[in-house]
Every structure is written in structure tokens, then in C-alpha cells.
mmCIF file of C-alpha atoms in Angstrom:
data_model
loop_
_atom_site.group_PDB
_atom_site.id
_atom_site.type_symbol
_atom_site.label_atom_id
_atom_site.label_comp_id
_atom_site.label_asym_id
_atom_site.label_seq_id
_atom_site.Cartn_x
_atom_site.Cartn_y
_atom_site.Cartn_z
ATOM 1 C CA MET A 1 -232.441 -24.762 67.508
ATOM 2 C CA LYS A 2 -229.392 -26.088 65.755
ATOM 3 C CA GLY A 3 -225.952 -24.783 66.759
ATOM 4 C CA THR A 4 -224.006 -22.647 64.338
ATOM 5 C CA ILE A 5 -221.353 -24.544 62.376
ATOM 6 C CA LEU A 6 -218.441 -22.384 61.270
ATOM 7 C CA SER A 7 -217.155 -22.694 57.745
ATOM 8 C CA ASP A 8 -213.587 -23.879 57.350
ATOM 9 C CA SER A 9 -212.445 -20.329 56.556
ATOM 10 C CA LEU A 10 -214.207 -18.776 59.567
ATOM 11 C CA LEU A 11 -212.902 -21.554 61.813
ATOM 12 C CA GLU A 12 -209.387 -20.894 60.565
ATOM 13 C CA VAL A 13 -209.756 -17.205 61.347
ATOM 14 C CA ALA A 14 -211.136 -17.937 64.804
ATOM 15 C CA GLN A 15 -208.246 -20.274 65.534
ATOM 16 C CA GLN A 16 -205.698 -17.751 64.349
ATOM 17 C CA ASN A 17 -207.278 -15.033 66.479
ATOM 18 C CA ALA A 18 -207.063 -17.323 69.533
ATOM 19 C CA ILE A 19 -203.393 -18.039 68.870
ATOM 20 C CA ASP A 20 -202.651 -14.354 68.356
ATOM 21 C CA GLN A 21 -204.314 -13.594 71.718
ATOM 22 C CA LEU A 22 -202.262 -16.288 73.399
ATOM 23 C CA PHE A 23 -198.987 -14.999 71.921
ATOM 24 C CA SER A 24 -199.717 -11.393 72.854
ATOM 25 C CA ARG A 25 -200.142 -11.982 76.607
ATOM 26 C CA GLN A 26 -197.668 -10.126 78.816
ATOM 27 C CA SER A 27 -197.340 -9.314 82.527
ATOM 28 C CA PRO A 28 -198.128 -5.599 82.783
ATOM 29 C CA TRP A 29 -197.290 -3.594 85.941
ATOM 30 C CA PRO A 30 -198.761 -1.677 87.675
ATOM 31 C CA LEU A 31 -202.461 -2.369 87.284
ATOM 32 C CA ALA A 32 -205.346 -0.017 87.939
ATOM 33 C CA ALA A 33 -209.142 0.037 87.877
ATOM 34 C CA PRO A 34 -211.378 -1.118 86.408
ATOM 35 C CA ALA A 35 -211.039 -4.612 87.774
ATOM 36 C CA PRO A 36 -212.949 -7.612 86.425
ATOM 37 C CA SER A 37 -216.582 -7.843 87.423
ATOM 38 C CA GLN A 38 -217.752 -10.658 89.655
ATOM 39 C CA GLU A 39 -219.074 -12.499 86.580
ATOM 40 C CA GLU A 40 -215.648 -12.121 84.926
ATOM 41 C CA LEU A 41 -213.786 -13.276 88.020
ATOM 42 C CA ASP A 42 -216.039 -16.317 88.093
ATOM 43 C CA LEU A 43 -214.856 -17.130 84.582
ATOM 44 C CA VAL A 44 -211.233 -16.665 85.600
ATOM 45 C CA ILE A 45 -211.644 -19.055 88.552
ATOM 46 C CA ASP A 46 -213.577 -21.563 86.417
ATOM 47 C CA ALA A 47 -210.700 -21.589 83.919
ATOM 48 C CA ALA A 48 -208.261 -22.320 86.756
ATOM 49 C CA LEU A 49 -210.314 -25.270 87.933
ATOM 50 C CA ARG A 50 -210.046 -26.855 84.479
ATOM 51 C CA ALA A 51 -206.229 -27.229 84.741
ATOM 52 C CA PRO A 52 -204.625 -30.677 84.639
ATOM 53 C CA ASP A 53 -204.961 -32.361 88.058
ATOM 54 C CA HIS A 54 -203.196 -35.715 88.638
ATOM 55 C CA GLY A 55 -205.350 -37.906 90.908
ATOM 56 C CA LEU A 56 -208.206 -35.403 90.819
ATOM 57 C CA LEU A 57 -207.026 -34.009 94.167
ATOM 58 C CA LYS A 58 -208.342 -30.535 93.447
ATOM 59 C CA PRO A 59 -205.452 -28.750 95.238
ATOM 60 C CA TRP A 60 -206.516 -25.243 94.153
ATOM 61 C CA ARG A 61 -207.147 -22.839 96.984
ATOM 62 C CA PHE A 62 -207.603 -19.228 95.860
ATOM 63 C CA VAL A 63 -208.155 -16.223 98.163
ATOM 64 C CA ILE A 64 -209.471 -13.037 96.574
ATOM 65 C CA ILE A 65 -208.472 -9.751 98.181
ATOM 66 C CA GLU A 66 -210.013 -6.434 97.048
ATOM 67 C CA GLY A 67 -211.257 -3.114 98.385
ATOM 68 C CA GLU A 68 -210.415 -2.282 101.978
ATOM 69 C CA ALA A 69 -209.051 -5.761 102.509
ATOM 70 C CA CYS A 70 -206.030 -4.740 100.399
ATOM 71 C CA HIS A 71 -204.977 -2.328 103.152
ATOM 72 C CA ALA A 72 -205.270 -5.114 105.760
ATOM 73 C CA PHE A 73 -203.277 -7.406 103.517
ATOM 74 C CA GLY A 74 -200.605 -4.764 103.140
ATOM 75 C CA GLU A 75 -200.303 -4.571 106.907
ATOM 76 C CA VAL A 76 -199.953 -8.413 107.100
ATOM 77 C CA LEU A 77 -197.134 -8.271 104.534
ATOM 78 C CA ALA A 78 -195.472 -5.398 106.343
ATOM 79 C CA GLN A 79 -195.604 -7.096 109.774
ATOM 80 C CA ALA A 80 -194.207 -10.294 108.259
ATOM 81 C CA ALA A 81 -191.341 -8.359 106.623
ATOM 82 C CA MET A 82 -190.482 -6.690 109.948
ATOM 83 C CA VAL A 83 -190.357 -10.070 111.709
ATOM 84 C CA ARG A 84 -187.977 -11.343 109.035
ATOM 85 C CA ASP A 85 -185.858 -8.214 109.238
ATOM 86 C CA PRO A 86 -186.344 -5.765 112.144
ATOM 87 C CA SER A 87 -184.678 -3.012 110.084
ATOM 88 C CA ASP A 88 -187.421 -3.257 107.440
ATOM 89 C CA ASP A 89 -190.299 -0.879 108.019
ATOM 90 C CA GLY A 90 -192.505 -2.852 105.652
ATOM 91 C CA GLU A 91 -193.685 0.215 103.784
ATOM 92 C CA ARG A 92 -192.839 -1.182 100.334
ATOM 93 C CA PHE A 93 -195.180 -4.114 101.064
ATOM 94 C CA ARG A 94 -197.979 -1.865 102.159
ATOM 95 C CA LYS A 95 -197.669 -0.079 98.827
ATOM 96 C CA LYS A 96 -197.423 -3.349 96.879
ATOM 97 C CA ALA A 97 -200.745 -4.517 98.323
ATOM 98 C CA LEU A 98 -202.340 -1.485 96.643
ATOM 99 C CA ALA A 99 -200.689 -1.951 93.277
ATOM 100 C CA ALA A 100 -203.792 -3.559 91.768
ATOM 101 C CA PRO A 101 -207.509 -3.440 92.529
ATOM 102 C CA VAL A 102 -207.676 -7.210 92.985
ATOM 103 C CA ILE A 103 -205.116 -9.716 94.321
ATOM 104 C CA ILE A 104 -205.694 -13.436 94.037
ATOM 105 C CA VAL A 105 -203.607 -15.516 96.420
ATOM 106 C CA LEU A 106 -202.541 -18.729 94.658
ATOM 107 C CA GLY A 107 -202.678 -21.462 97.258
ATOM 108 C CA ALA A 108 -202.025 -25.200 97.012
ATOM 109 C CA HIS A 109 -203.754 -27.580 99.423
ATOM 110 C CA ILE A 110 -201.144 -30.315 99.778
ATOM 111 C CA LYS A 111 -201.993 -33.922 100.615
ATOM 112 C CA VAL A 112 -198.920 -35.099 102.444
ATOM 113 C CA ASN A 113 -197.746 -38.727 102.053
ATOM 114 C CA HIS A 114 -200.037 -39.171 99.038
ATOM 115 C CA LYS A 115 -199.137 -41.321 96.021
ATOM 116 C CA VAL A 116 -199.337 -38.143 93.911
ATOM 117 C CA PRO A 117 -196.032 -36.286 94.641
ATOM 118 C CA GLN A 118 -196.338 -32.879 96.257
ATOM 119 C CA ILE A 119 -194.606 -31.241 93.311
ATOM 120 C CA GLU A 120 -197.381 -32.439 90.998
ATOM 121 C CA GLN A 121 -200.025 -31.031 93.318
ATOM 122 C CA VAL A 122 -198.232 -27.661 93.230
ATOM 123 C CA LEU A 123 -197.898 -27.889 89.423
ATOM 124 C CA ALA A 124 -201.702 -28.318 89.175
ATOM 125 C CA VAL A 125 -202.086 -24.959 90.897
ATOM 126 C CA GLY A 126 -199.426 -23.432 88.642
ATOM 127 C CA ALA A 127 -201.287 -24.692 85.606
ATOM 128 C CA GLY A 128 -204.478 -23.166 87.038
ATOM 129 C CA ALA A 129 -202.670 -19.825 87.527
ATOM 130 C CA MET A 130 -201.598 -19.840 83.885
ATOM 131 C CA ASN A 131 -205.225 -20.490 82.809
ATOM 132 C CA MET A 132 -206.215 -17.478 84.911
ATOM 133 C CA LEU A 133 -203.601 -15.273 83.309
ATOM 134 C CA ASN A 134 -204.709 -16.252 79.789
ATOM 135 C CA THR A 135 -208.372 -15.767 80.584
ATOM 136 C CA LEU A 136 -207.722 -12.322 82.067
ATOM 137 C CA HIS A 137 -205.859 -11.382 78.914
ATOM 138 C CA ILE A 138 -208.679 -12.613 76.701
ATOM 139 C CA LEU A 139 -211.146 -10.519 78.787
ATOM 140 C CA GLY A 140 -208.989 -7.404 78.272
ATOM 141 C CA TYR A 141 -207.368 -7.249 81.701
ATOM 142 C CA GLY A 142 -203.816 -7.633 82.920
ATOM 143 C CA GLY A 143 -202.415 -10.154 85.367
ATOM 144 C CA PHE A 144 -199.059 -10.127 87.132
ATOM 145 C CA TRP A 145 -197.848 -13.245 89.003
ATOM 146 C CA ALA A 146 -195.557 -12.261 91.835
ATOM 147 C CA THR A 147 -193.719 -14.415 94.366
ATOM 148 C CA GLY A 148 -191.022 -13.387 96.844
ATOM 149 C CA ALA A 149 -190.408 -13.898 100.565
ATOM 150 C CA ASN A 150 -194.033 -13.341 101.482
ATOM 151 C CA SER A 151 -195.062 -16.389 99.457
ATOM 152 C CA TYR A 152 -193.042 -18.586 101.875
ATOM 153 C CA ASP A 153 -193.655 -16.743 105.086
ATOM 154 C CA PRO A 154 -195.594 -18.796 107.673
ATOM 155 C CA HIS A 155 -197.088 -15.665 109.218
ATOM 156 C CA VAL A 156 -198.584 -14.619 105.900
ATOM 157 C CA LYS A 157 -199.912 -18.113 105.316
ATOM 158 C CA GLU A 158 -201.519 -18.250 108.715
ATOM 159 C CA ALA A 159 -203.092 -14.768 108.365
ATOM 160 C CA LEU A 160 -204.667 -15.796 105.064
ATOM 161 C CA GLY A 161 -206.205 -18.908 106.648
ATOM 162 C CA PHE A 162 -204.096 -21.573 105.042
ATOM 163 C CA ALA A 163 -203.186 -24.875 106.748
ATOM 164 C CA PRO A 164 -199.576 -25.426 107.831
ATOM 165 C CA THR A 165 -199.078 -28.034 105.030
ATOM 166 C CA ASP A 166 -200.536 -25.736 102.348
ATOM 167 C CA GLN A 167 -198.299 -23.728 100.109
ATOM 168 C CA ILE A 168 -198.646 -20.249 98.627
ATOM 169 C CA ILE A 169 -197.144 -20.267 95.141
ATOM 170 C CA GLY A 170 -197.626 -16.548 94.578
ATOM 171 C CA PHE A 171 -199.928 -13.575 94.342
ATOM 172 C CA LEU A 172 -201.792 -12.757 91.147
ATOM 173 C CA TYR A 173 -202.283 -8.984 90.802
ATOM 174 C CA VAL A 174 -205.290 -8.224 88.596
ATOM 175 C CA GLY A 175 -206.578 -5.089 86.943
ATOM 176 C CA THR A 176 -206.290 -2.946 83.831
ATOM 177 C CA PRO A 177 -202.817 -2.062 82.526
ATOM 178 C CA GLU A 178 -202.062 1.639 82.973
ATOM 179 C CA GLU A 179 -200.134 1.659 79.695
ATOM 180 C CA THR A 180 -200.451 -0.384 76.520
ATOM 181 C CA PRO A 181 -197.671 -3.005 76.695
ATOM 182 C CA VAL A 182 -194.993 -2.782 74.055
ATOM 183 C CA PRO A 183 -195.111 -5.931 71.909
ATOM 184 C CA VAL A 184 -192.322 -8.366 72.754
ATOM 185 C CA ALA A 185 -190.578 -10.328 70.021
ATOM 186 C CA ARG A 186 -191.245 -14.021 70.105
ATOM 187 C CA VAL A 187 -188.377 -16.172 71.276
ATOM 188 C CA ALA A 188 -186.939 -18.556 68.689
ATOM 189 C CA PRO A 189 -187.568 -22.136 69.907
ATOM 190 C CA GLU A 190 -184.369 -23.617 68.600
ATOM 191 C CA GLY A 191 -182.440 -23.076 71.833
ATOM 192 C CA PHE A 192 -185.119 -24.770 73.926
ATOM 193 C CA VAL A 193 -186.282 -27.784 71.909
ATOM 194 C CA ARG A 194 -184.486 -30.854 70.586
ATOM 195 C CA GLN A 195 -185.665 -34.020 68.912
ATOM 196 C CA TRP A 196 -184.937 -37.320 70.705
ATOM 197 C CA THR A 197 -184.354 -40.322 68.464
ATOM 198 C CA GLY A 198 -183.118 -42.899 70.938
ATOM 199 C CA PRO A 199 -180.565 -43.460 73.727
ATOM 200 C CA VAL A 200 -177.204 -41.804 73.277
ATOM 201 C CA LYS A 201 -174.590 -44.349 72.227
ATOM 202 C CA ALA A 202 -171.217 -44.365 73.912
#
């Protein structure tokens, strides 16, 4: 059976729809049920694994937390916070672990002393995270990429099963936005882009 070939007009519409989807992505908070199905999560992860990867090192290490495990994760975050600051009761972190039905820990498996610099290995995971956010948006869900002290805490890293040389670059909260996000005006590119035409002359 031959594949369907889109006419130029239909292709143009499809391309415009894809661009509109891309430009409408936001980071809604908080997020509630329903969460993506397992099949949808598989698509999200597959999109992440298609990110640019210098040296084909495959540094992506994702940990999915959902259901009762969110409570255990909240306790890990709370205990780590109390170690960092004994005056902190950790309660805000217990609540944060329940702010979405699914949390994806964004981990980078770092090859130390490799010809590919560590920053480029981390960037590959960051690119994967952006693919995940876009895929979630296309599927009708919301994603919120959070960092903070727990991303860099060795106790959190150990509790989640990462190696000492691995890095956590954040936590991706996943679910359905509780409210429809208000459209955000697009930023004019002029302040962020310039054309280079050759070395600056003294």
C-alpha cells in the first residue's frame, strides 16, 4: 500500500500547525491528573533519546516517579533539606513531590576525562528534556522543569540510584494543567540576535 502524499497546501497547513504548537508551549503549574499513559510516556522518552548527542555517549538517565513513590520521594527531599539546614522542616518539599502525578528525574551519566567535554554531555540531556517538554505539549499535557538545591544534593542523588559522577539537571513535573494557560506574547528576536560579517576591526 502506497503512503499518502500530502498536497502542497495540506503540507503547508500541517507545518503551520506544528509551528503554532511549538510556539504555544508554556510551563504550567501546578499539574494534576490525568497523567500520560504508559504508551504516551514511552513516546516522551523516545523523543528525549533522539536529542543531539556528541560522541554518541547516550548520557540520558531518566527516573520516573509516580503513585506512592511520590510520597517516598518527598521524604527524601525533606530529609536532604533538613541536612542542609536543620531549621528547615522539609514540609514544602514533601508537598512539592505531590504537585504532579508524575515526576521524571533528569539525570546525566557523565563520562569523566572523556574527549567530549562534560558540559556537552549535560547539554545532550538538556536537549532531551526539551524534546520531552515539546512532546508532552503536543500530546495535550503540561510539563514543568524545576531545579533548585535538591538537584545538586548528593543525598538526593544517592537515594535515586545515581553514580557519584552523575548529575541531576532537574525534575520534570508532568500532568494536566489545572487551568488553561494565558497566551504569552512572543519575544521580539532583535535583542537576542545579530548578524556577523567578519572580525571587528580596530
